[in-house]
mmCIF file of C-alpha atoms in Angstrom:
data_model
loop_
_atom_site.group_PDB
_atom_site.id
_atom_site.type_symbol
_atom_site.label_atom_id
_atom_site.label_comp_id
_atom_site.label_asym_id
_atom_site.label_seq_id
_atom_site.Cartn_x
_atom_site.Cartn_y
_atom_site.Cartn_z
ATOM 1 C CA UNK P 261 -18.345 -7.226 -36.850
ATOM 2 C CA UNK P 262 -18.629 -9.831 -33.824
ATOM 3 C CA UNK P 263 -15.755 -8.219 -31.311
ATOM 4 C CA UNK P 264 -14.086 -11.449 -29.274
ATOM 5 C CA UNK P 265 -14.829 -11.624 -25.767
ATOM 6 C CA UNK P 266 -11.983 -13.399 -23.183
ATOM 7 C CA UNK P 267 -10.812 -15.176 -26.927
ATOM 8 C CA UNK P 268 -14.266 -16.257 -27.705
ATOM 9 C CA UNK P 269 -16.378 -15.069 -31.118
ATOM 10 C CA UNK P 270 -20.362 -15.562 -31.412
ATOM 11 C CA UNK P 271 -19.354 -18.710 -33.237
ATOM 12 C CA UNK P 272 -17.171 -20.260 -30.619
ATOM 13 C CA UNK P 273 -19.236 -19.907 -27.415
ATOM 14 C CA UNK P 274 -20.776 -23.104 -27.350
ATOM 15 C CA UNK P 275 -24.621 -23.981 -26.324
ATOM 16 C CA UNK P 276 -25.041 -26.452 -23.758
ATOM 17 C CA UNK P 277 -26.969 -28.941 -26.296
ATOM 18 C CA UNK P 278 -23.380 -29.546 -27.971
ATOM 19 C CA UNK P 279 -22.253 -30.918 -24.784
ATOM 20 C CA UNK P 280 -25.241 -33.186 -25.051
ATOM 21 C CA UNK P 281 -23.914 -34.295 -28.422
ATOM 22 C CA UNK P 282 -20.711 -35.415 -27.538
ATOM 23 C CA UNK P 283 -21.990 -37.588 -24.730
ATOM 24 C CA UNK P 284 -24.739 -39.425 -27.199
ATOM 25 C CA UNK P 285 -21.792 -40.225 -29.673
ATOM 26 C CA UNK P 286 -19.604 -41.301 -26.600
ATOM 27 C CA UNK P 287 -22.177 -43.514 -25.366
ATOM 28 C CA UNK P 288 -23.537 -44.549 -29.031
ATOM 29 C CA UNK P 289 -27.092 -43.187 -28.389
ATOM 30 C CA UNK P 290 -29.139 -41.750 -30.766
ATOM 31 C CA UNK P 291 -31.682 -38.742 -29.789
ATOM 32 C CA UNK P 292 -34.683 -40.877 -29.861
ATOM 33 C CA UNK P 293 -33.127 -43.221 -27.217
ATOM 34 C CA UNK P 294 -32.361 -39.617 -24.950
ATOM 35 C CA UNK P 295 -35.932 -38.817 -25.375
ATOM 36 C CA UNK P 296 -37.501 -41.877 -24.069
ATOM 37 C CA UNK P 297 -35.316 -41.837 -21.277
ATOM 38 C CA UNK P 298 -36.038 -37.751 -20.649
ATOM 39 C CA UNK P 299 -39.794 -38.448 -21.119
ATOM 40 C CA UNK P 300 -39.416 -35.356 -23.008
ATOM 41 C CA UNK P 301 -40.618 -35.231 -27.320
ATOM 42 C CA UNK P 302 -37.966 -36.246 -29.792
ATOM 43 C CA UNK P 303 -38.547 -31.984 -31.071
ATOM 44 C CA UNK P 304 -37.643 -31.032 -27.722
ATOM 45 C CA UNK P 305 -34.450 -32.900 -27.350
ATOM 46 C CA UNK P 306 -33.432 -31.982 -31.055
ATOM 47 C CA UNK P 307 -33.582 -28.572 -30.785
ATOM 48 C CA UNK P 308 -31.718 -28.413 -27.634
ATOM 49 C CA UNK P 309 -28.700 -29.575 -29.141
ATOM 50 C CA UNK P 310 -29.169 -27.892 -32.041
ATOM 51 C CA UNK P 311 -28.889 -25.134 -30.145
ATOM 52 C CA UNK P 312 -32.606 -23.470 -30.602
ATOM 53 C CA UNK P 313 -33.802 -23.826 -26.917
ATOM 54 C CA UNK P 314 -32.167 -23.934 -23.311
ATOM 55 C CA UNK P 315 -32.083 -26.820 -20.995
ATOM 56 C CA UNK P 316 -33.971 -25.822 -18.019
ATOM 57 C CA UNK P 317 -34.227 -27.009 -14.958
ATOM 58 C CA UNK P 318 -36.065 -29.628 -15.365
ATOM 59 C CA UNK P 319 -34.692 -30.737 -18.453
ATOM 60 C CA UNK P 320 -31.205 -30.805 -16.153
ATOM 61 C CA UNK P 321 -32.870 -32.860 -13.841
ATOM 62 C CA UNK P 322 -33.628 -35.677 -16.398
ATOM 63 C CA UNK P 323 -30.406 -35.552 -17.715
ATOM 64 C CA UNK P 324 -28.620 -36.193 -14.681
ATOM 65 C CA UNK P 325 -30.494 -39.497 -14.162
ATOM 66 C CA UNK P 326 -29.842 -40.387 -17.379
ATOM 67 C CA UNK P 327 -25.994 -39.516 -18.039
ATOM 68 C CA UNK P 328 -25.424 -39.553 -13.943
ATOM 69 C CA UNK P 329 -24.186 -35.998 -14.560
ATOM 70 C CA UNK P 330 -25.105 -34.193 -11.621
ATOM 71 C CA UNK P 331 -28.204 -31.375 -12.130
ATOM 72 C CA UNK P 332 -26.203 -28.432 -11.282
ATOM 73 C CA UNK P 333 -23.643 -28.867 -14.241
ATOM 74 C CA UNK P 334 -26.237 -28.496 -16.615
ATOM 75 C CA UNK P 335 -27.934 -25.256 -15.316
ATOM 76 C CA UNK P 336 -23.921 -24.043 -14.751
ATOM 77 C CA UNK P 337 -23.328 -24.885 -18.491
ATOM 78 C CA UNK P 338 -26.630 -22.949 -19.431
ATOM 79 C CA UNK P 339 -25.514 -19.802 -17.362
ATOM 80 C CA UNK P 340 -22.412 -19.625 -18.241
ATOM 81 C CA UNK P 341 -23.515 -20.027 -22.311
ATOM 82 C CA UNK P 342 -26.367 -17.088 -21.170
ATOM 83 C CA UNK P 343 -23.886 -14.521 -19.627
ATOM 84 C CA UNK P 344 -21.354 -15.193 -22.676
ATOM 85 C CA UNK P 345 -24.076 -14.529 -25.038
ATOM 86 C CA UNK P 346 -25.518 -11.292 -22.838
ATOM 87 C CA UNK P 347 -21.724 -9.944 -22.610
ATOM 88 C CA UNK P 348 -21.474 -10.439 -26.434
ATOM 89 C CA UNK P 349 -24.715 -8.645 -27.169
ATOM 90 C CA UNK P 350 -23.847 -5.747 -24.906
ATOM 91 C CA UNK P 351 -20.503 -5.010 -27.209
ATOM 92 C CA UNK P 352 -22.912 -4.557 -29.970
ATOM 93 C CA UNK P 353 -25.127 -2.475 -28.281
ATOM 94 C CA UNK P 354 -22.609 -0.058 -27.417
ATOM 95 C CA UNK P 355 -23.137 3.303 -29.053
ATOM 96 C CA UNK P 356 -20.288 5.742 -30.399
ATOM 97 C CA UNK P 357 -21.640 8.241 -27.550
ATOM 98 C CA UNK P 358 -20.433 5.755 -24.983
ATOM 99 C CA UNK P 359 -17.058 5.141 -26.569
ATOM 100 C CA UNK P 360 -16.571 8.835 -26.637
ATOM 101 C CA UNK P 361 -16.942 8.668 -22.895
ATOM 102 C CA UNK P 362 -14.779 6.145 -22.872
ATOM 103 C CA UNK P 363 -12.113 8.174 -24.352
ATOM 104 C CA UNK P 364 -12.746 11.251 -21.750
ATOM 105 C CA UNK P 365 -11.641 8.264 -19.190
ATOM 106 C CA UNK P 366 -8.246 7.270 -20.846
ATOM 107 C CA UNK P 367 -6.279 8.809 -18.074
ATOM 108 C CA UNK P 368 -8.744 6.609 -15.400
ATOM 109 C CA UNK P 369 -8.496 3.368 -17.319
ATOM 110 C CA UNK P 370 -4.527 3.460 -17.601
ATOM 111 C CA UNK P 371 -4.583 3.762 -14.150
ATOM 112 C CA UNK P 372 -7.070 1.410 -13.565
ATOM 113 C CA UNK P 373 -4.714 -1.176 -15.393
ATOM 114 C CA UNK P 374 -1.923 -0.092 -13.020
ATOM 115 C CA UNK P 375 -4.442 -0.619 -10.104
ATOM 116 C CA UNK P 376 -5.233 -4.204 -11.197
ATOM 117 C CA UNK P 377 -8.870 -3.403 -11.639
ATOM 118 C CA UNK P 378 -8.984 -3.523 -15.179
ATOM 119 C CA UNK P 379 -6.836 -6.205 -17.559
ATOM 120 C CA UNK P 380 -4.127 -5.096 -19.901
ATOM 121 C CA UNK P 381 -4.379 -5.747 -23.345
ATOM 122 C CA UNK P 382 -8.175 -5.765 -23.690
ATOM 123 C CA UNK P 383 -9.528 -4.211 -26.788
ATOM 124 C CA UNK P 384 -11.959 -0.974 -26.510
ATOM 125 C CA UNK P 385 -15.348 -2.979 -26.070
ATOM 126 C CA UNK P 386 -13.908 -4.972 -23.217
ATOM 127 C CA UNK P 387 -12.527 -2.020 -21.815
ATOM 128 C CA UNK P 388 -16.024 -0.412 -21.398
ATOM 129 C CA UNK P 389 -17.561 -3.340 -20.029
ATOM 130 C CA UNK P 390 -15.147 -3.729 -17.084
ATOM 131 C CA UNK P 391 -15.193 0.143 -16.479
ATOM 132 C CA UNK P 392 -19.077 -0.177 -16.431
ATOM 133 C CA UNK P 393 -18.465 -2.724 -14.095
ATOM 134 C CA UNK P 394 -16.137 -0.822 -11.861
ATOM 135 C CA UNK P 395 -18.009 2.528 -11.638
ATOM 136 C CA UNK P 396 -21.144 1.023 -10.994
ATOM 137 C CA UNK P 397 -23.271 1.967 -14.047
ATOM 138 C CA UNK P 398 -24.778 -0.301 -17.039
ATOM 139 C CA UNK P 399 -24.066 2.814 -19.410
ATOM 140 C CA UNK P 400 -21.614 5.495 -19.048
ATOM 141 C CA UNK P 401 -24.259 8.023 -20.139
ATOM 142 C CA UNK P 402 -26.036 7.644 -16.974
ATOM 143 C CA UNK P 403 -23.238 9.185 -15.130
ATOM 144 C CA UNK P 404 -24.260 12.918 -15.084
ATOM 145 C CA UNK P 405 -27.426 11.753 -13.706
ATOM 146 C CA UNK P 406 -26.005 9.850 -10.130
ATOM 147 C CA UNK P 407 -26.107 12.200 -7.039
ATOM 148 C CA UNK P 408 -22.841 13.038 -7.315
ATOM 149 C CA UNK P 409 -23.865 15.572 -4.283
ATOM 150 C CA UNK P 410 -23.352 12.587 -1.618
ATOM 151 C CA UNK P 411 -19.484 13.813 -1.865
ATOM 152 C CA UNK P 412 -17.573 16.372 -0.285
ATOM 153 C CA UNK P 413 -14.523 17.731 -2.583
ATOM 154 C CA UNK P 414 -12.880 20.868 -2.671
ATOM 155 C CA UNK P 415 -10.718 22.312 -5.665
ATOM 156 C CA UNK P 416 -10.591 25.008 -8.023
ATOM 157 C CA UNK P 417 -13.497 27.376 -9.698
ATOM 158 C CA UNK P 418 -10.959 27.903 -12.270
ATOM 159 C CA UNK P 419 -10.317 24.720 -13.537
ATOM 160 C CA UNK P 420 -12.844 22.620 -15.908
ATOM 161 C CA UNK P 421 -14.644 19.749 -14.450
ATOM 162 C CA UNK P 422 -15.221 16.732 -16.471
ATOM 163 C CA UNK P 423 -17.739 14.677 -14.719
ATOM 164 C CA UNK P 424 -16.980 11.822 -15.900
ATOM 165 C CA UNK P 425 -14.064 11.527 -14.635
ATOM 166 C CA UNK P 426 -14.523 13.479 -11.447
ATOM 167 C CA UNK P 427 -17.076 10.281 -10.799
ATOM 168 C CA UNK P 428 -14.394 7.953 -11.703
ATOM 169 C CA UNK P 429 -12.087 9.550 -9.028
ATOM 170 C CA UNK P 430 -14.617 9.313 -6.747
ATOM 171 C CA UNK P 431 -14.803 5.788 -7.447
ATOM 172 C CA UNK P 432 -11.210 4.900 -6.884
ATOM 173 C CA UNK P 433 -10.911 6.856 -4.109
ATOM 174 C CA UNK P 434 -13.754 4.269 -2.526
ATOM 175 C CA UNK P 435 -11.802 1.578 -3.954
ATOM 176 C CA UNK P 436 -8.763 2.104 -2.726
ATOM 177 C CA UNK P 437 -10.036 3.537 1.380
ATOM 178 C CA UNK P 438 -12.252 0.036 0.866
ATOM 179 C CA UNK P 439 -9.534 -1.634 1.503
ATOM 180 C CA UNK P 440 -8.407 0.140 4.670
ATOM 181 C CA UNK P 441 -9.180 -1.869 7.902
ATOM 182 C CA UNK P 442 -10.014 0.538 10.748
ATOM 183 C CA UNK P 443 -10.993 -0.589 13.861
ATOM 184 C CA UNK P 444 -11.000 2.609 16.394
ATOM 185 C CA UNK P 445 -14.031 5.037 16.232
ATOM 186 C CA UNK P 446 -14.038 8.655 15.104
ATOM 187 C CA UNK P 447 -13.537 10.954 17.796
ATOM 188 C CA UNK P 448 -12.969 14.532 17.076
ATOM 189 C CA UNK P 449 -11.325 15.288 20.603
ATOM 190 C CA UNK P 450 -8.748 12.446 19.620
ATOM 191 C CA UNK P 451 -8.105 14.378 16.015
ATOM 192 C CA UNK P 452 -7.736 17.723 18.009
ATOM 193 C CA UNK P 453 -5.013 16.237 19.932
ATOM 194 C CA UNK P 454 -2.817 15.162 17.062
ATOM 195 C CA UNK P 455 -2.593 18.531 15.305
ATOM 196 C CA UNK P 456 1.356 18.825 15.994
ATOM 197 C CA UNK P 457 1.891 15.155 15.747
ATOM 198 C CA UNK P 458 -0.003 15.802 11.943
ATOM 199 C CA UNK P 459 2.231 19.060 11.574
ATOM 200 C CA UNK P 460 5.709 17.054 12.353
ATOM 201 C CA UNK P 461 5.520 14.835 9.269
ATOM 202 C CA UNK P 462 6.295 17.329 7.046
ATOM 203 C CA UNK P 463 9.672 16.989 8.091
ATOM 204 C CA UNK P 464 9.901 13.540 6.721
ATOM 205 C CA UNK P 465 10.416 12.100 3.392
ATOM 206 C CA UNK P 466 7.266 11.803 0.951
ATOM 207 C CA UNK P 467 6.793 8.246 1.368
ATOM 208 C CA UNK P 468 7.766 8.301 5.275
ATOM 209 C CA UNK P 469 5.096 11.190 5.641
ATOM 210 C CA UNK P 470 2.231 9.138 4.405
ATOM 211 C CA UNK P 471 2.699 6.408 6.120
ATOM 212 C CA UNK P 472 2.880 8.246 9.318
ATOM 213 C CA UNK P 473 -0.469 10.315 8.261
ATOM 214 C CA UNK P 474 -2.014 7.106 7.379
ATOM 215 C CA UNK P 475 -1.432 5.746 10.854
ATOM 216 C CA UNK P 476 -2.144 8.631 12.802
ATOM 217 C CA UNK P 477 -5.177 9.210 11.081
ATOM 218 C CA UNK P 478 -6.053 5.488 11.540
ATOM 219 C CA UNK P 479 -5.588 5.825 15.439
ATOM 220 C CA UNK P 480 -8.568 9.051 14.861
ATOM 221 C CA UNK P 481 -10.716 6.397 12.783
ATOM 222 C CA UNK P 482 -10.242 7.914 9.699
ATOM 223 C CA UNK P 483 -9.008 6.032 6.207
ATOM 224 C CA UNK P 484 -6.266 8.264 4.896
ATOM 225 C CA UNK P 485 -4.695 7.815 1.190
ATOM 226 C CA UNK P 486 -3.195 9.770 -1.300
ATOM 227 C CA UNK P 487 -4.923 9.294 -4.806
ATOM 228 C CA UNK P 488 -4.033 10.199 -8.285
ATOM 229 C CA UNK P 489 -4.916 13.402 -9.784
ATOM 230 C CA UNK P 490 -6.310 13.585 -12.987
ATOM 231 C CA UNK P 491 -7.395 16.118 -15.768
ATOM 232 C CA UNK P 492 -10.857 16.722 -15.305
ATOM 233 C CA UNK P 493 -11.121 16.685 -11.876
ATOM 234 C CA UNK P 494 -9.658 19.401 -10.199
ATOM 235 C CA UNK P 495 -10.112 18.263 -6.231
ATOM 236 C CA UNK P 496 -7.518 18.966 -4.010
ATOM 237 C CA UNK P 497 -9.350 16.709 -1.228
ATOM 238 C CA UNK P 498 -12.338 14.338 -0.465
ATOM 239 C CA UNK P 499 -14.013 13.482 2.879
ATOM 240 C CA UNK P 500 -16.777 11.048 3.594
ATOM 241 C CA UNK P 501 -18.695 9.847 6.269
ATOM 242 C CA UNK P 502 -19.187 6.034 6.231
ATOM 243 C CA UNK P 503 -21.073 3.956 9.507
ATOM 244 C CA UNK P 504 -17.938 2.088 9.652
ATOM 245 C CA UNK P 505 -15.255 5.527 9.329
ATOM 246 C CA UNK P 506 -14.523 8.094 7.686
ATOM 247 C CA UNK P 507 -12.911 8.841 4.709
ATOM 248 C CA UNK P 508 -9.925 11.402 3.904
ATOM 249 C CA UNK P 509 -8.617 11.353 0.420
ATOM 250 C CA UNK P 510 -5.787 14.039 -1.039
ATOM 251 C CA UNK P 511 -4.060 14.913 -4.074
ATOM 252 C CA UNK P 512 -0.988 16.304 -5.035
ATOM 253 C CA UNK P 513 -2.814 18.244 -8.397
ATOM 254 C CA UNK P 514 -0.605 22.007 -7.404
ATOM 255 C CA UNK P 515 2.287 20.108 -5.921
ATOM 256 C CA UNK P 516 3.424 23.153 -3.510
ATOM 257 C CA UNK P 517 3.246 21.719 -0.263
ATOM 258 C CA UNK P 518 1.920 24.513 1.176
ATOM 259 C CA UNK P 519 -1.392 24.114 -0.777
ATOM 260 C CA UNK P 520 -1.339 20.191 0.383
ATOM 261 C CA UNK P 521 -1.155 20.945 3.571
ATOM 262 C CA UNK P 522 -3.722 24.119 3.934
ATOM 263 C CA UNK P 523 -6.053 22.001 2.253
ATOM 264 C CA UNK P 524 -5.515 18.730 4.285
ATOM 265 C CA UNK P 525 -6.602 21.187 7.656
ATOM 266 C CA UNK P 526 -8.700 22.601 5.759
ATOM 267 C CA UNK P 527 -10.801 19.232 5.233
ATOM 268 C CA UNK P 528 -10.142 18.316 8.868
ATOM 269 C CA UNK P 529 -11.680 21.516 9.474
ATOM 270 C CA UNK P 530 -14.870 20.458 8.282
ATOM 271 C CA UNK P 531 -14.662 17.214 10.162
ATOM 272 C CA UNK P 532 -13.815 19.237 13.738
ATOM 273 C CA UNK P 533 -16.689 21.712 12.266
ATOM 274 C CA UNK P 534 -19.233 19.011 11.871
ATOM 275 C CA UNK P 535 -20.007 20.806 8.502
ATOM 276 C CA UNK P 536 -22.390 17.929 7.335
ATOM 277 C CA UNK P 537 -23.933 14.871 8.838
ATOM 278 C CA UNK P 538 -23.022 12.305 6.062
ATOM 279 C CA UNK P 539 -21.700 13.292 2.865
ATOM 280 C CA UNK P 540 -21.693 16.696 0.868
ATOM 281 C CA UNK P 541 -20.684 17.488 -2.657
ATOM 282 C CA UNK P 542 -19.220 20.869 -4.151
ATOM 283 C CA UNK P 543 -19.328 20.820 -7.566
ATOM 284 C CA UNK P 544 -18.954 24.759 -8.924
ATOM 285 C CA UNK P 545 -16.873 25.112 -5.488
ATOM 286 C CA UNK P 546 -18.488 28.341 -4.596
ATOM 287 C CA UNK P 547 -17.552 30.530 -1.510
ATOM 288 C CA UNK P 548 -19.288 30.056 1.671
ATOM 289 C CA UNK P 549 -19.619 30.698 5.109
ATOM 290 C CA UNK P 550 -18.811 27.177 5.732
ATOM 291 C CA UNK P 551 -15.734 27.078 3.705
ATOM 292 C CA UNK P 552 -14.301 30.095 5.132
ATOM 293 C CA UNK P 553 -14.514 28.868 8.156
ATOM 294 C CA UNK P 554 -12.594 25.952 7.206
ATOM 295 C CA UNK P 555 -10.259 27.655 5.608
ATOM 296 C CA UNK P 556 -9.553 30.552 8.570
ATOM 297 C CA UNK P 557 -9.425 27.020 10.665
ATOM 298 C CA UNK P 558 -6.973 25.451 8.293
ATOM 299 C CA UNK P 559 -4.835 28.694 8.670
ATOM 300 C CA UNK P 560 -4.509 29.396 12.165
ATOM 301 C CA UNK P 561 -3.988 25.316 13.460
ATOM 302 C CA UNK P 562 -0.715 25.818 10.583
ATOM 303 C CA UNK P 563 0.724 28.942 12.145
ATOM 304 C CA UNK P 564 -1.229 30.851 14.927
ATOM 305 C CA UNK P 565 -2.628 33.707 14.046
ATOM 306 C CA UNK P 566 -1.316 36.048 17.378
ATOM 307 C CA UNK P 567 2.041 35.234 16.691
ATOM 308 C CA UNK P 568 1.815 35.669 12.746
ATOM 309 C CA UNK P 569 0.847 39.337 13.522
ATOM 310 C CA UNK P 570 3.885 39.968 15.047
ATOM 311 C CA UNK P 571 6.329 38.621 13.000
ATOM 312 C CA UNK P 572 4.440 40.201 10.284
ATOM 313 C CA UNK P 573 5.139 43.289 12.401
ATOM 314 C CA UNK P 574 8.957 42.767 12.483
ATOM 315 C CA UNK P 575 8.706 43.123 9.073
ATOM 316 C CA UNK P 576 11.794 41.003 8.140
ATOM 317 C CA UNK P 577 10.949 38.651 5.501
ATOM 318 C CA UNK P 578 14.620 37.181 4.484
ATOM 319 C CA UNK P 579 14.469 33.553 4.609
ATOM 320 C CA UNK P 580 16.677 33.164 7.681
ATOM 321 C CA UNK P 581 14.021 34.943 9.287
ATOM 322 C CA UNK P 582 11.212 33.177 8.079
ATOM 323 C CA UNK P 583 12.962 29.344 8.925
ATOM 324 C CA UNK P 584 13.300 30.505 12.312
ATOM 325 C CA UNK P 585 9.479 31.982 12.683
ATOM 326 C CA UNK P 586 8.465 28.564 10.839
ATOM 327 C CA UNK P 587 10.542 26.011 12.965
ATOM 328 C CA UNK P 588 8.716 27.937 16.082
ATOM 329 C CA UNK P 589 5.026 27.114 14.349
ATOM 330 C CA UNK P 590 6.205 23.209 13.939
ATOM 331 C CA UNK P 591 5.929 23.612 10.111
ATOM 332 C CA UNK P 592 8.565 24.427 7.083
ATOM 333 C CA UNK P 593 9.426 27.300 5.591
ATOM 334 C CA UNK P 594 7.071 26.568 3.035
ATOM 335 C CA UNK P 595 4.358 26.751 4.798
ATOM 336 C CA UNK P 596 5.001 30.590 5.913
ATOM 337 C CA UNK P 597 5.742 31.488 2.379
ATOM 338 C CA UNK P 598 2.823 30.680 1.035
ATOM 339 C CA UNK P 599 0.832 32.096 3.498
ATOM 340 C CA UNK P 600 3.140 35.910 2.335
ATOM 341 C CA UNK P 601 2.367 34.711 -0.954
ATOM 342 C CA UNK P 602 -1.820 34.648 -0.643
ATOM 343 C CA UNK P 603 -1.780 37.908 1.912
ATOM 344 C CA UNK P 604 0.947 39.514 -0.851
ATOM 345 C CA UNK P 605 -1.216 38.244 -3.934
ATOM 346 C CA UNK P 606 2.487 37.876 -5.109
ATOM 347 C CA UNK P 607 3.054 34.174 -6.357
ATOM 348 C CA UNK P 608 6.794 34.531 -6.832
ATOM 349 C CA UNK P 609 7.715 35.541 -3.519
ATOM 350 C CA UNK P 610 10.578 33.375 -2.376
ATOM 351 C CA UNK P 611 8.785 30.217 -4.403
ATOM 352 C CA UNK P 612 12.434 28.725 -4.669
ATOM 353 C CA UNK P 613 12.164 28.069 -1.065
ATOM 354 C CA UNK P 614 8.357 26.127 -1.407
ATOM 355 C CA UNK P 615 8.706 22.301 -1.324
ATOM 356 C CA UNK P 616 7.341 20.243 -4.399
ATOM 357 C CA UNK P 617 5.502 17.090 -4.139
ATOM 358 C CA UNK P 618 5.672 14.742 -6.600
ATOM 359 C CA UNK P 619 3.146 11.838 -7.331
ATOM 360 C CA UNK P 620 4.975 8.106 -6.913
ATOM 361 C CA UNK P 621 3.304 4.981 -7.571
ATOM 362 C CA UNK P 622 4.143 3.686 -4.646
ATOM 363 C CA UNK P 623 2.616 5.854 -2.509
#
């Protein structure tokens, strides 16, 4: 069965020869009259308004001299009759492989609807369409076959990737950054020098603390945003190098705030490492030389590494203790912990103490 596209059936999108139609019974003119005045055969003219050929451009031509009906609302009517009729045809050319796809991407599409990109209340055909439209592709099977490489994420061996959707985060990720205006250039020695300034908003509320990393980052040339997590895609972060700036995306997927913020220096890392010239994907996130050094960079720019040794040496790990060792690093308690949790292998250690973030809409 036919599916309805924007309220229209097969049966109700209307060729441009009914248009034609209505004007010879307005104007009391029969289709031998419109074909002496087209200079086009009496079979012609008939089976354009019955519907069994197109009016071209030509034929558009002749019909604005004759109904004064300008050329380019006839070849309008015709396109827009043509892309109703291709739309139409592509819901019945959709296979049950595609809608399966489809329903691997229920997460992305809901948010996609919150986003504005996609239109509530469309049925399942529709839905495909516009999230063909959105990601790019004229079939959703084609997705495991894009160079997914030309992005840099980092997240968890552990965790299953769909890719699917990891391309769909990928693609909001652009969409939202898109919209970023930035207007200063990237310059590392600028990032360098806002370490602490990144450090202090910690110590703000969640939605205060974006907005101040969004602007800071701004001032370095980067497009900062916080983006959805989804099932599927387990990234923590995504950079990107763009002619115009570069690209810093983050989730919230663990929540500890520790892990947020090791991994936020840890992708800055890569940026002060100039770890790749344009763009870089990870997608079995293996170890490497590269990423450890990100992530030893990531660790000592949090809490030095000289003065970690010796208040590891103290050994007084009570969480008076740790505050004041923290608040002398420019960081939370939090941040401390976890690093005693990773050195400890010992998840549990003083976790009451770690600071949750949770995802808002608004952010």
């Amino acid at each position: 069965m036919m599916e309805k596209l924007n309220g229209l059936s097969l049966d109700l999108i209307i060729h441009p020869g009914e248009t034609i139609k209505e004007l010879l019974e307005e104007k009391e003119m029969t289709q031998e009259e419109l074909a002496i005045r087209t200079g086009y055969s009496a079979k012609h003219v008939s089976e354009v308004i019955s519907g069994k050929k197109d009016i071209s451009s030509k034929f558009a031509n002749t019909l604005e001299y004759v109904f004064g009906i300008p050329t380019e609302f006839w070849i309008n009517l015709q396109g827009i009759y043509d892309k109703e009729l291709l739309e139409l045809q592509k819901i019945n050319s959709i296979k049950e492989e595609e809608f399966a796809i489809l329903k691997e991407l229920k997460d992305i599409v809901k948010y996609c609807e919150t986003l504005g990109i996609i239109k509530k209340g469309l049925n399942k055909s529709l839905i495909l369409l516009s999230m063909r439209k959105f990601l790019n592709v004229n079939n959703l099977m084609s997705i495991p076959n894009l160079p997914l490489q030309q992005v840099a994420f980092r997240g968890s061996k552990k965790m299953k990737v769909n890719i699917h959707v990891l391309y769909a985060w990928k693609k909001i990720c652009e969409y939202l950054t898109d919209k970023i205006i930035i207007t200063n250039q990237f310059e590392k020695n600028h990032l360098i020098k806002k370490y602490e300034e990144i450090k202090s908003t910690m110590f703000l509320e969640p939605n205060e603390m974006v907005i101040e990393l969004k602007r800071i980052f701004s001032e370095c040339g980067i497009a900062f945003e916080i983006v959805h997590n989804f099932a599927g895609a387990p990234v923590q972060g995504y950079i990107q190098k763009g002619k115009e700036k570069i690209v810093l995306c983050m989730t919230i997927r663990q929540s500890f705030s520790d892990i947020f913020w090791f991994t936020l220096f840890h992708e800055i890392g890569h940026l002060i490492n100039d770890d790749f010239s344009n763009q870089y994907i990870d997608y079995s996130f293996i170890e490497s030389e590269m990423e450890r050094k990100a992530d030893l960079f990531a660790r000592n720019v949090l809490i030095n590494d000289d003065s970690y040794k010796k208040f590891i040496e103290n050994g007084k790990f009570d969480i008076d203790t740790i505050s004041k060792f923290a608040k002398s690093q420019n960081v939370k308690p939090g941040i401390v912990i976890g690093r005693i949790q990773n050195e400890l292998n010992d998840y549990t250690f003083l976790t009451s103490y770690k600071e949750r973030y949770q995802w808002m809409d608004n952010i």
